[in-house]
PDB file of C-alpha atoms in Angstrom:
ATOM      1  CA  UNK A 793      -3.592  10.463  -7.768  1.00 33.00           C
ATOM      2  CA  UNK A 794      -4.623   7.332  -9.617  1.00 35.00           C
ATOM      3  CA  UNK A 795      -4.716   8.022 -13.261  1.00 37.00           C
ATOM      4  CA  UNK A 796      -1.935  10.465 -13.286  1.00 43.00           C
ATOM      5  CA  UNK A 797       0.809   9.657 -15.720  1.00 43.00           C
ATOM      6  CA  UNK A 798       4.539  10.102 -14.412  1.00 47.00           C
ATOM      7  CA  UNK A 799       7.736   9.084 -16.290  1.00 45.00           C
ATOM      8  CA  UNK A 800      11.243   9.114 -14.954  1.00 41.00           C
ATOM      9  CA  UNK A 801      14.438   8.009 -16.738  1.00 43.00           C
ATOM     10  CA  UNK A 802      16.678   5.462 -15.032  1.00 38.00           C
ATOM     11  CA  UNK A 803      19.802   4.151 -16.613  1.00 40.00           C
ATOM     12  CA  UNK A 804      18.563   5.096 -20.060  1.00 40.00           C
ATOM     13  CA  UNK A 805      15.096   3.369 -19.519  1.00 37.00           C
ATOM     14  CA  UNK A 806      11.767   5.284 -19.240  1.00 37.00           C
ATOM     15  CA  UNK A 807       9.638   3.971 -16.425  1.00 40.00           C
ATOM     16  CA  UNK A 808       5.932   5.205 -16.454  1.00 41.00           C
ATOM     17  CA  UNK A 809       3.386   4.986 -13.854  1.00 45.00           C
ATOM     18  CA  UNK A 810      -0.271   5.231 -15.078  1.00 48.00           C
ATOM     19  CA  UNK A 811      -3.513   4.465 -13.413  1.00 61.00           C
ATOM     20  CA  UNK A 812      -1.847   2.702 -10.512  1.00 90.00           C
ATOM     21  CA  UNK A 813      -1.902   3.191  -6.791  1.00 95.00           C
ATOM     22  CA  UNK A 814       1.790   3.006  -6.475  1.00 96.00           C
ATOM     23  CA  UNK A 815       3.859   5.689  -8.046  1.00 96.00           C
ATOM     24  CA  UNK A 816       6.444   3.286  -9.366  1.00 95.00           C
ATOM     25  CA  UNK A 817       8.981   5.992 -10.739  1.00 95.00           C
ATOM     26  CA  UNK A 818       8.778   7.790  -7.413  1.00 96.00           C
ATOM     27  CA  UNK A 819       9.412   4.395  -5.586  1.00 96.00           C
ATOM     28  CA  UNK A 820      12.350   3.755  -7.805  1.00 96.00           C
ATOM     29  CA  UNK A 821      13.665   7.147  -7.034  1.00 96.00           C
ATOM     30  CA  UNK A 822      13.142   6.713  -3.307  1.00 96.00           C
ATOM     31  CA  UNK A 823      15.474   3.653  -3.305  1.00 96.00           C
ATOM     32  CA  UNK A 824      17.807   5.106  -5.771  1.00 95.00           C
ATOM     33  CA  UNK A 825      17.041   2.765  -8.520  1.00 94.00           C
ATOM     34  CA  UNK A 826      17.518  -0.515  -6.350  1.00 96.00           C
ATOM     35  CA  UNK A 827      14.997  -2.652  -8.166  1.00 95.00           C
ATOM     36  CA  UNK A 828      16.096  -5.792  -6.186  1.00 96.00           C
ATOM     37  CA  UNK A 829      15.456  -3.977  -2.927  1.00 97.00           C
ATOM     38  CA  UNK A 830      11.953  -2.895  -4.297  1.00 96.00           C
ATOM     39  CA  UNK A 831      11.174  -6.386  -5.044  1.00 96.00           C
ATOM     40  CA  UNK A 832      12.205  -7.636  -1.619  1.00 96.00           C
ATOM     41  CA  UNK A 833      10.079  -4.963   0.008  1.00 96.00           C
ATOM     42  CA  UNK A 834       7.047  -5.810  -2.165  1.00 96.00           C
ATOM     43  CA  UNK A 835       7.334  -9.506  -1.419  1.00 96.00           C
ATOM     44  CA  UNK A 836       7.703  -8.940   2.125  1.00 96.00           C
ATOM     45  CA  UNK A 837       4.762  -6.811   2.151  1.00 96.00           C
ATOM     46  CA  UNK A 838       2.725  -9.367   0.333  1.00 96.00           C
ATOM     47  CA  UNK A 839       3.642 -12.007   2.743  1.00 95.00           C
ATOM     48  CA  UNK A 840       3.254 -10.158   6.060  1.00 96.00           C
ATOM     49  CA  UNK A 841       0.504  -7.607   5.586  1.00 96.00           C
ATOM     50  CA  UNK A 842      -2.089  -9.944   3.615  1.00 95.00           C
ATOM     51  CA  UNK A 843      -4.273  -9.990   6.825  1.00 97.00           C
ATOM     52  CA  UNK A 844      -4.377  -6.155   7.294  1.00 97.00           C
ATOM     53  CA  UNK A 845      -7.438  -5.465   5.074  1.00 97.00           C
ATOM     54  CA  UNK A 846      -9.562  -8.028   7.024  1.00 98.00           C
ATOM     55  CA  UNK A 847      -8.260  -6.488  10.338  1.00 98.00           C
ATOM     56  CA  UNK A 848      -9.295  -2.932   9.159  1.00 98.00           C
ATOM     57  CA  UNK A 849     -12.724  -4.288   8.005  1.00 98.00           C
ATOM     58  CA  UNK A 850     -13.244  -6.074  11.413  1.00 98.00           C
ATOM     59  CA  UNK A 851     -12.392  -3.047  13.361  1.00 98.00           C
ATOM     60  CA  UNK A 852     -14.778  -0.983  11.318  1.00 98.00           C
ATOM     61  CA  UNK A 853     -17.696  -3.568  11.642  1.00 98.00           C
ATOM     62  CA  UNK A 854     -17.238  -3.731  15.218  1.00 98.00           C
ATOM     63  CA  UNK A 855     -17.179  -0.002  15.549  1.00 98.00           C
ATOM     64  CA  UNK A 856     -13.720   0.091  17.330  1.00 98.00           C
ATOM     65  CA  UNK A 857     -12.292   3.493  16.965  1.00 98.00           C
ATOM     66  CA  UNK A 858      -9.164   2.716  18.696  1.00 98.00           C
ATOM     67  CA  UNK A 859      -8.264  -0.185  16.452  1.00 98.00           C
ATOM     68  CA  UNK A 860      -9.410   1.850  13.333  1.00 98.00           C
ATOM     69  CA  UNK A 861      -6.998   4.592  14.356  1.00 98.00           C
ATOM     70  CA  UNK A 862      -4.073   2.178  15.034  1.00 98.00           C
ATOM     71  CA  UNK A 863      -4.661   0.258  11.777  1.00 98.00           C
ATOM     72  CA  UNK A 864      -5.074   3.342   9.750  1.00 98.00           C
ATOM     73  CA  UNK A 865      -1.856   4.814  11.209  1.00 98.00           C
ATOM     74  CA  UNK A 866      -0.005   1.697  10.231  1.00 97.00           C
ATOM     75  CA  UNK A 867      -1.311   1.687   6.829  1.00 97.00           C
ATOM     76  CA  UNK A 868      -0.601   5.406   6.369  1.00 97.00           C
ATOM     77  CA  UNK A 869       3.008   4.701   6.948  1.00 96.00           C
ATOM     78  CA  UNK A 870       3.134   1.664   4.648  1.00 96.00           C
ATOM     79  CA  UNK A 871       1.271   3.457   1.993  1.00 97.00           C
ATOM     80  CA  UNK A 872       3.716   6.414   2.079  1.00 96.00           C
ATOM     81  CA  UNK A 873       6.828   4.187   2.165  1.00 95.00           C
ATOM     82  CA  UNK A 874       5.425   2.478  -1.008  1.00 97.00           C
ATOM     83  CA  UNK A 875       4.730   5.796  -2.696  1.00 97.00           C
ATOM     84  CA  UNK A 876       1.122   5.337  -2.642  1.00 97.00           C
ATOM     85  CA  UNK A 877       0.022   8.983  -1.842  1.00 96.00           C
ATOM     86  CA  UNK A 878      -3.734   8.448  -2.547  1.00 95.00           C
ATOM     87  CA  UNK A 879      -3.933   5.519  -0.147  1.00 97.00           C
ATOM     88  CA  UNK A 880      -1.672   7.408   2.425  1.00 97.00           C
ATOM     89  CA  UNK A 881      -4.001  10.409   2.243  1.00 97.00           C
ATOM     90  CA  UNK A 882      -7.099   8.105   2.883  1.00 97.00           C
ATOM     91  CA  UNK A 883      -5.453   6.482   5.762  1.00 98.00           C
ATOM     92  CA  UNK A 884      -4.549   9.833   7.308  1.00 98.00           C
ATOM     93  CA  UNK A 885      -8.050  10.952   7.084  1.00 98.00           C
ATOM     94  CA  UNK A 886      -9.491   7.555   8.626  1.00 98.00           C
ATOM     95  CA  UNK A 887      -6.835   7.841  11.386  1.00 98.00           C
ATOM     96  CA  UNK A 888      -7.851  11.435  12.166  1.00 98.00           C
ATOM     97  CA  UNK A 889     -11.576  10.793  12.087  1.00 98.00           C
ATOM     98  CA  UNK A 890     -11.137   7.655  14.452  1.00 98.00           C
ATOM     99  CA  UNK A 891      -9.064   9.846  16.856  1.00 98.00           C
ATOM    100  CA  UNK A 892     -11.697  12.597  16.918  1.00 98.00           C
ATOM    101  CA  UNK A 893     -14.350   9.942  17.573  1.00 98.00           C
ATOM    102  CA  UNK A 894     -16.172  10.511  14.259  1.00 98.00           C
ATOM    103  CA  UNK A 895     -18.315   7.530  13.132  1.00 96.00           C
ATOM    104  CA  UNK A 896     -17.358   8.474   9.497  1.00 97.00           C
ATOM    105  CA  UNK A 897     -14.037   6.742  10.291  1.00 98.00           C
ATOM    106  CA  UNK A 898     -15.737   3.365   9.833  1.00 98.00           C
ATOM    107  CA  UNK A 899     -16.685   4.115   6.344  1.00 97.00           C
ATOM    108  CA  UNK A 900     -13.280   5.481   5.489  1.00 97.00           C
ATOM    109  CA  UNK A 901     -11.737   2.262   7.112  1.00 98.00           C
ATOM    110  CA  UNK A 902     -13.822   0.085   4.755  1.00 98.00           C
ATOM    111  CA  UNK A 903     -12.521   2.076   1.722  1.00 97.00           C
ATOM    112  CA  UNK A 904      -9.047   1.837   3.062  1.00 97.00           C
ATOM    113  CA  UNK A 905      -9.290  -1.882   3.405  1.00 97.00           C
ATOM    114  CA  UNK A 906     -10.486  -2.116  -0.272  1.00 96.00           C
ATOM    115  CA  UNK A 907      -7.642   0.214  -1.218  1.00 96.00           C
ATOM    116  CA  UNK A 908      -4.985  -1.739   0.561  1.00 97.00           C
ATOM    117  CA  UNK A 909      -6.188  -4.937  -1.156  1.00 96.00           C
ATOM    118  CA  UNK A 910      -5.972  -3.154  -4.480  1.00 95.00           C
ATOM    119  CA  UNK A 911      -2.167  -2.148  -3.517  1.00 97.00           C
ATOM    120  CA  UNK A 912      -1.439  -5.708  -2.514  1.00 96.00           C
ATOM    121  CA  UNK A 913      -2.892  -7.006  -5.980  1.00 95.00           C
ATOM    122  CA  UNK A 914      -0.672  -4.458  -7.842  1.00 96.00           C
ATOM    123  CA  UNK A 915       2.342  -5.575  -5.881  1.00 96.00           C
ATOM    124  CA  UNK A 916       1.443  -9.119  -6.645  1.00 95.00           C
ATOM    125  CA  UNK A 917       1.018  -8.555 -10.264  1.00 94.00           C
ATOM    126  CA  UNK A 918       4.468  -6.917 -10.599  1.00 95.00           C
ATOM    127  CA  UNK A 919       6.128  -9.226  -8.166  1.00 94.00           C
ATOM    128  CA  UNK A 920       4.330 -12.657  -8.032  1.00 92.00           C
ATOM    129  CA  UNK A 921       5.425 -14.885  -5.212  1.00 82.00           C
ATOM    130  CA  UNK A 922       5.938 -18.508  -6.310  1.00 74.00           C
ATOM    131  CA  UNK A 923       4.745 -21.028  -3.902  1.00 65.00           C
ATOM    132  CA  UNK A 924       7.314 -23.840  -3.162  1.00 58.00           C
ATOM    133  CA  UNK A 925       6.175 -27.453  -2.986  1.00 59.00           C
ATOM    134  CA  UNK A 926       6.551 -27.332   0.814  1.00 56.00           C
ATOM    135  CA  UNK A 927       3.794 -24.652   0.767  1.00 53.00           C
ATOM    136  CA  UNK A 928       6.398 -21.849   1.818  1.00 54.00           C
ATOM    137  CA  UNK A 929       6.507 -18.772  -0.262  1.00 51.00           C
ATOM    138  CA  UNK A 930       9.621 -17.445  -2.068  1.00 53.00           C
TER     139      UNK A 930
END
């Protein structure tokens, strides 16, 4: 849950996660302390998934339950992989509601879009992508 404080010790260094969507200590544990891999994962997510919040909003605003279900499923997997339990739970709920034909799925999808934007912002704060002169990220 956002606001919880978690601390792990890695190579003599304490790493704390407080008030964030991503449980950074758990993410570091998931990948056995491979900070370089986590940075690559974060930057890949930032460059390849930036359109996802807009896609989720569009699906919700057009009352497309199939698209909401599909996008929520995709986001559930990503959030779980990135150790964002709160966002993964919201995605799971949105997916289930959409599959059941419940119109509450649309409100959950909008919240999910906002949450994923916050997750992307959190990744970007930790791993900023420097734009090269040719316009490509890197």
